[in-house]
Coordinates of C-alpha atoms in Angstrom, one line a residue:
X1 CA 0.0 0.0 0.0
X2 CA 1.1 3.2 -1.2
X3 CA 2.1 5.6 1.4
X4 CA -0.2 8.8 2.0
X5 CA 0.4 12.1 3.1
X6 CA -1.3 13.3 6.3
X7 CA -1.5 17.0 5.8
X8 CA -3.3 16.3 2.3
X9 CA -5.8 14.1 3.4
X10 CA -6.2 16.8 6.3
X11 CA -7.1 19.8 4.0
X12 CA -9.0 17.3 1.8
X13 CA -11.1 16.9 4.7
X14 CA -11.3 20.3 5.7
X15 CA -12.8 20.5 2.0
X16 CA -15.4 18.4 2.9
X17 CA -16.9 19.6 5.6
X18 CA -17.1 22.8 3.9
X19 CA -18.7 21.1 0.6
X20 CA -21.1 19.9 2.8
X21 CA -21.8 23.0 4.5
X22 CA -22.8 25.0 1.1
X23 CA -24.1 21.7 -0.7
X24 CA -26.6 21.0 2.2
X25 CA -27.6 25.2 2.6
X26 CA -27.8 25.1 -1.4
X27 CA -30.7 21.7 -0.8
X28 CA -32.0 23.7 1.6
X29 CA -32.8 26.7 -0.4
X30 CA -33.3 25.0 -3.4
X31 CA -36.1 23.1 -1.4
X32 CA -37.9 25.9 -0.2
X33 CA -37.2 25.0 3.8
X34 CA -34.7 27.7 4.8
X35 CA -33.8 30.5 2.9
X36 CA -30.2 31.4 3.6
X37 CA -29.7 35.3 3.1
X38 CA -26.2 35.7 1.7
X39 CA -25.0 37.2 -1.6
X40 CA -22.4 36.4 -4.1
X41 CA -19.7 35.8 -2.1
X42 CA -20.8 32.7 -0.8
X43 CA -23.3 31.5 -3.0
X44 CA -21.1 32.7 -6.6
X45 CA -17.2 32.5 -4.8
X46 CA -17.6 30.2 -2.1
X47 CA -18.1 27.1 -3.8
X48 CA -15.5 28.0 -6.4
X49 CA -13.1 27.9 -3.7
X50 CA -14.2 24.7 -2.3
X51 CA -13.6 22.8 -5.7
X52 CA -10.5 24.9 -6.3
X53 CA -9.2 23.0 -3.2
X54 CA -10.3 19.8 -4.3
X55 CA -9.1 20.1 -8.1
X56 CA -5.5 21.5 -6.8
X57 CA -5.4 18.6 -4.3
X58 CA -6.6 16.4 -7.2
X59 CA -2.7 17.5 -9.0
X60 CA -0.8 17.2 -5.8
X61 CA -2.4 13.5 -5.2
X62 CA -1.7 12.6 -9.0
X63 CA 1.9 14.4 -9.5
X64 CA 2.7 12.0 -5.9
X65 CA 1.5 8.5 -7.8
X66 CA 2.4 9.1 -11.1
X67 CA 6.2 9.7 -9.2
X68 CA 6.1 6.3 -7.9
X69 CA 5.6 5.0 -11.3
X70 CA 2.5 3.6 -11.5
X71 CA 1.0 2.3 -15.0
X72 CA -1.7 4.4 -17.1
X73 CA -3.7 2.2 -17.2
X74 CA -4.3 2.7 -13.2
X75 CA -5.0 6.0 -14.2
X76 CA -7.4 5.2 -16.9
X77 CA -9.2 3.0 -15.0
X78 CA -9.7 5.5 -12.8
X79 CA -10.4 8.4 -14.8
X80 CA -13.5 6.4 -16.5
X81 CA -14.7 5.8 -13.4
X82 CA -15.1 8.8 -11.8
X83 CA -16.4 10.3 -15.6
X84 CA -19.2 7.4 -14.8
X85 CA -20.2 9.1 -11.6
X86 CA -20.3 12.0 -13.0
X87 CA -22.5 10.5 -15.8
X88 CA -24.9 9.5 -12.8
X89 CA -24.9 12.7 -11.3
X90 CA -26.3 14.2 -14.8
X91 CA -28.8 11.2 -15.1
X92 CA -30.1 12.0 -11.1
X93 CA -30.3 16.2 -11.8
X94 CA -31.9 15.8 -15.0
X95 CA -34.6 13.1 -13.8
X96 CA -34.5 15.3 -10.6
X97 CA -34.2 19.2 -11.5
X98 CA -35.0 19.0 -15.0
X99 CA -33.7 22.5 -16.0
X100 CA -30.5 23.4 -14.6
X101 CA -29.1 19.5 -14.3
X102 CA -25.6 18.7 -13.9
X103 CA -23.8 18.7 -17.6
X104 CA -19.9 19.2 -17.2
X105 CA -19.6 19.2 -12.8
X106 CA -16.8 18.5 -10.6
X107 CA -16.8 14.8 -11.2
X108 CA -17.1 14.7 -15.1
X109 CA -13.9 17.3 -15.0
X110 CA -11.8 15.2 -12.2
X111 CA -11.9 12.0 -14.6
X112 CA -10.8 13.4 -17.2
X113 CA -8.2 15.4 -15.8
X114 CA -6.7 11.7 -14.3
X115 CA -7.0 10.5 -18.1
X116 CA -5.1 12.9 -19.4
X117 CA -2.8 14.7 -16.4
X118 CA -0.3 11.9 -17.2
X119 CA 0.8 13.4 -20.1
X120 CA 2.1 16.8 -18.6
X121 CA 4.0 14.7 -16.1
X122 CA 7.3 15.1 -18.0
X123 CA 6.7 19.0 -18.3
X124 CA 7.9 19.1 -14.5
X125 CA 7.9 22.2 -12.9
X126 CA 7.0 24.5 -16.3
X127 CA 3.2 22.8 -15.5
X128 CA 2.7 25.5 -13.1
X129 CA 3.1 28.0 -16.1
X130 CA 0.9 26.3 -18.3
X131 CA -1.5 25.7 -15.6
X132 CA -1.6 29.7 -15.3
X133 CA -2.0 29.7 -18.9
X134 CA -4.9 27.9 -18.7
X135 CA -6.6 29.6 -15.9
X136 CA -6.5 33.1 -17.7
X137 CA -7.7 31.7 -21.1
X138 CA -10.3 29.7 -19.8
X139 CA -11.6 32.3 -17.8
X140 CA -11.5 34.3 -20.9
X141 CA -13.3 32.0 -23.4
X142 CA -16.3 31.6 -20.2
X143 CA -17.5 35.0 -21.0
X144 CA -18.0 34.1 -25.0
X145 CA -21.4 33.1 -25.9
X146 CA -21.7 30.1 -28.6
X147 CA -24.3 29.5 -31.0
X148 CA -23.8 25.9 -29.8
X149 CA -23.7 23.4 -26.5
X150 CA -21.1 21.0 -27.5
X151 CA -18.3 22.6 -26.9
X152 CA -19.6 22.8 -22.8
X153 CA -16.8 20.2 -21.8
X154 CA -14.6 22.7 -23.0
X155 CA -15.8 26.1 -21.7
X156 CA -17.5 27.5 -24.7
X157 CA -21.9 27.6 -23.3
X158 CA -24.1 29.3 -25.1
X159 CA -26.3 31.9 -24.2
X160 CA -28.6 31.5 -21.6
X161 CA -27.1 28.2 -20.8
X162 CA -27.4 27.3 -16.4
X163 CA -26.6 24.5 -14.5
X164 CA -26.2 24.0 -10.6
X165 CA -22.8 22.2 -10.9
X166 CA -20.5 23.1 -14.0
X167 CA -16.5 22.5 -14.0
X168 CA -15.6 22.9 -18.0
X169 CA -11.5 21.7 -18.3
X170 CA -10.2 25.6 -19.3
X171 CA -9.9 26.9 -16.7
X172 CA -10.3 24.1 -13.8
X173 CA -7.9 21.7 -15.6
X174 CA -4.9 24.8 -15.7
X175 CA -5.7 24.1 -11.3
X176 CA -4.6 20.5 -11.4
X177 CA -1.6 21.4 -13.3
X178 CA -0.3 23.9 -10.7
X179 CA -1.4 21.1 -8.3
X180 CA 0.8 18.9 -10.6
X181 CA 3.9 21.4 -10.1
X182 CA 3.5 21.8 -6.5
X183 CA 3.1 18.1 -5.9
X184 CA 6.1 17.8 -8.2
X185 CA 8.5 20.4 -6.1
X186 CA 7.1 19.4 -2.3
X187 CA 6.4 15.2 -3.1
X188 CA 9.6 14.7 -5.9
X189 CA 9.4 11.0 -6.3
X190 CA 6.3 10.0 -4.2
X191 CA 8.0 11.6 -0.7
X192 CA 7.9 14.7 1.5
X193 CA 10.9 17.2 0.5
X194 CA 10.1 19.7 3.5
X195 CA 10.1 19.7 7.2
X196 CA 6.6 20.0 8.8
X197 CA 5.4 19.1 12.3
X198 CA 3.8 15.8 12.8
X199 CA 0.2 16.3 13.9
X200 CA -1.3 13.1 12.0
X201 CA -1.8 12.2 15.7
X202 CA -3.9 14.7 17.1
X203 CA -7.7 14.1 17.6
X204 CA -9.1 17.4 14.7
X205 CA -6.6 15.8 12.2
X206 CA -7.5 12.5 12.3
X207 CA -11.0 13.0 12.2
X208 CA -10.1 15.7 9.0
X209 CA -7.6 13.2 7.5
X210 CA -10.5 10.2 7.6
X211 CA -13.1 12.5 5.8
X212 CA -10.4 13.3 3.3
X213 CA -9.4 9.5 2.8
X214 CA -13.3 9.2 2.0
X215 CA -14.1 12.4 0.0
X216 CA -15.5 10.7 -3.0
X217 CA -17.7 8.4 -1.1
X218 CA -19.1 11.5 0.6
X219 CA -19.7 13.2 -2.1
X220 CA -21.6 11.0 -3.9
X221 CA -23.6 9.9 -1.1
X222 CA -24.3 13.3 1.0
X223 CA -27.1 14.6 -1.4
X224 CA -29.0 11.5 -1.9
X225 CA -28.9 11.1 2.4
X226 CA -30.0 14.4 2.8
X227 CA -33.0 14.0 0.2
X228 CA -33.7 10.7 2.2
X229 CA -33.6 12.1 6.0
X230 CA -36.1 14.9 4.9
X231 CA -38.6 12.7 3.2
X232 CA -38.5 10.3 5.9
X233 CA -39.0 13.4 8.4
X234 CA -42.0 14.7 6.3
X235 CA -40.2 17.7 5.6
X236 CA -40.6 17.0 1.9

């Protein structure tokens, strides 16, 4: 078993608990049973920040098993699965929401960032730059309107276009290629090149370093236990 890396299943963690914080607030609203008064900043730049943590981490993790030489195919493996859950989470939204479902989220862009992160493994250090790269374009080509959808993986939408949960790979994937750098300069070869107090013991990081060894599983399951607890407490 591969060794892991306490402090990045730690802030992993910490990402969960505040993805489930907004994601359960969101149901909430969405469901009419508590209107949360906030503006922009949390419901716009909040959960941006929350997947930028999770999509960074999502570099680090890869740039630290690609190091110990690990076979693409892993990675493919992999990548196709988590595409698959994201395939689910569009099936649930759109039988579910109907307008607004789930087209390109979190999930869909993770996957295939594992397919194809492995190829910018040799770039080293320059990913960092070309993760930069990305982030500015991207950001860029979000604000042009398209005369056509399929170009949404991408980050081309066309007007009008909404969804509750949309990660397109400009600019998210140019994240998990600065991830891929950092991992790269901190984890060279699969270990930990810096000096760092060991607090894997202590009781808040354990119980934040379990939740981040999990963070898929949560993910995918928090909504659909939510939705259950309130229907079987008659709130809905």
């Amino acid at each position: 078993m591969m060794k892991r890396f306490w402090e990045i299943d730690a802030l992993r963690g910490f990402a969960v608990l505040l993805m489930l914080v907004f994601n359960y607030s969101f149901a909430l609203s969405f469901l009419g049973i508590y209107k949360l008064s906030a503006d922009w900043l949390y419901w716009w730049l909040f959960p941006r920040m929350i997947a930028g943590m999770f999509i960074f981490l999502v570099g680090i993790s890869l740039s630290i098993s690609i190091s110990r030489k690990r076979k693409y195919n892993h990675y493919l493996k992999r990548g196709i699965f988590i595409f698959l859950l994201g395939m689910l989470a569009t099936a649930a939204t759109w039988l579910y929401l109907g307008s607004g479902f789930v087209v390109f989220g979190i999930l869909h862009l993770i996957g295939l960032s594992i397919i194809i992160a492995p190829i910018f493994f040799k770039f080293n250090k320059w990913n960092f730059f070309i993760g930069l790269i990305l982030l500015f374009f991207g950001f860029y080509i979000n604000t042009i309107k398209m005369d056509f959808s399929w170009l949404l993986w991408l980050g081309l939408v066309p007007q009008g276009f909404y969804t509750v949960d949309y990660f397109p790979l400009l600019p998210w994937f140019g994240l998990v290629l600065i991830g891929f750098a950092i991992g790269n300069n901190f984890y060279y070869n699969g270990k930990r090149n810096f000096e760092i107090k060991d607090l894997s013991k202590t009781n808040i990081i354990k119980k934040l370093a379990f939740l981040g060894r999990h963070s898929l599983l949560i993910y995918v399951l928090h909504q659909p236990l939510l939705i259950i607890l309130l229907a079987f407490l008659g709130i809905i």
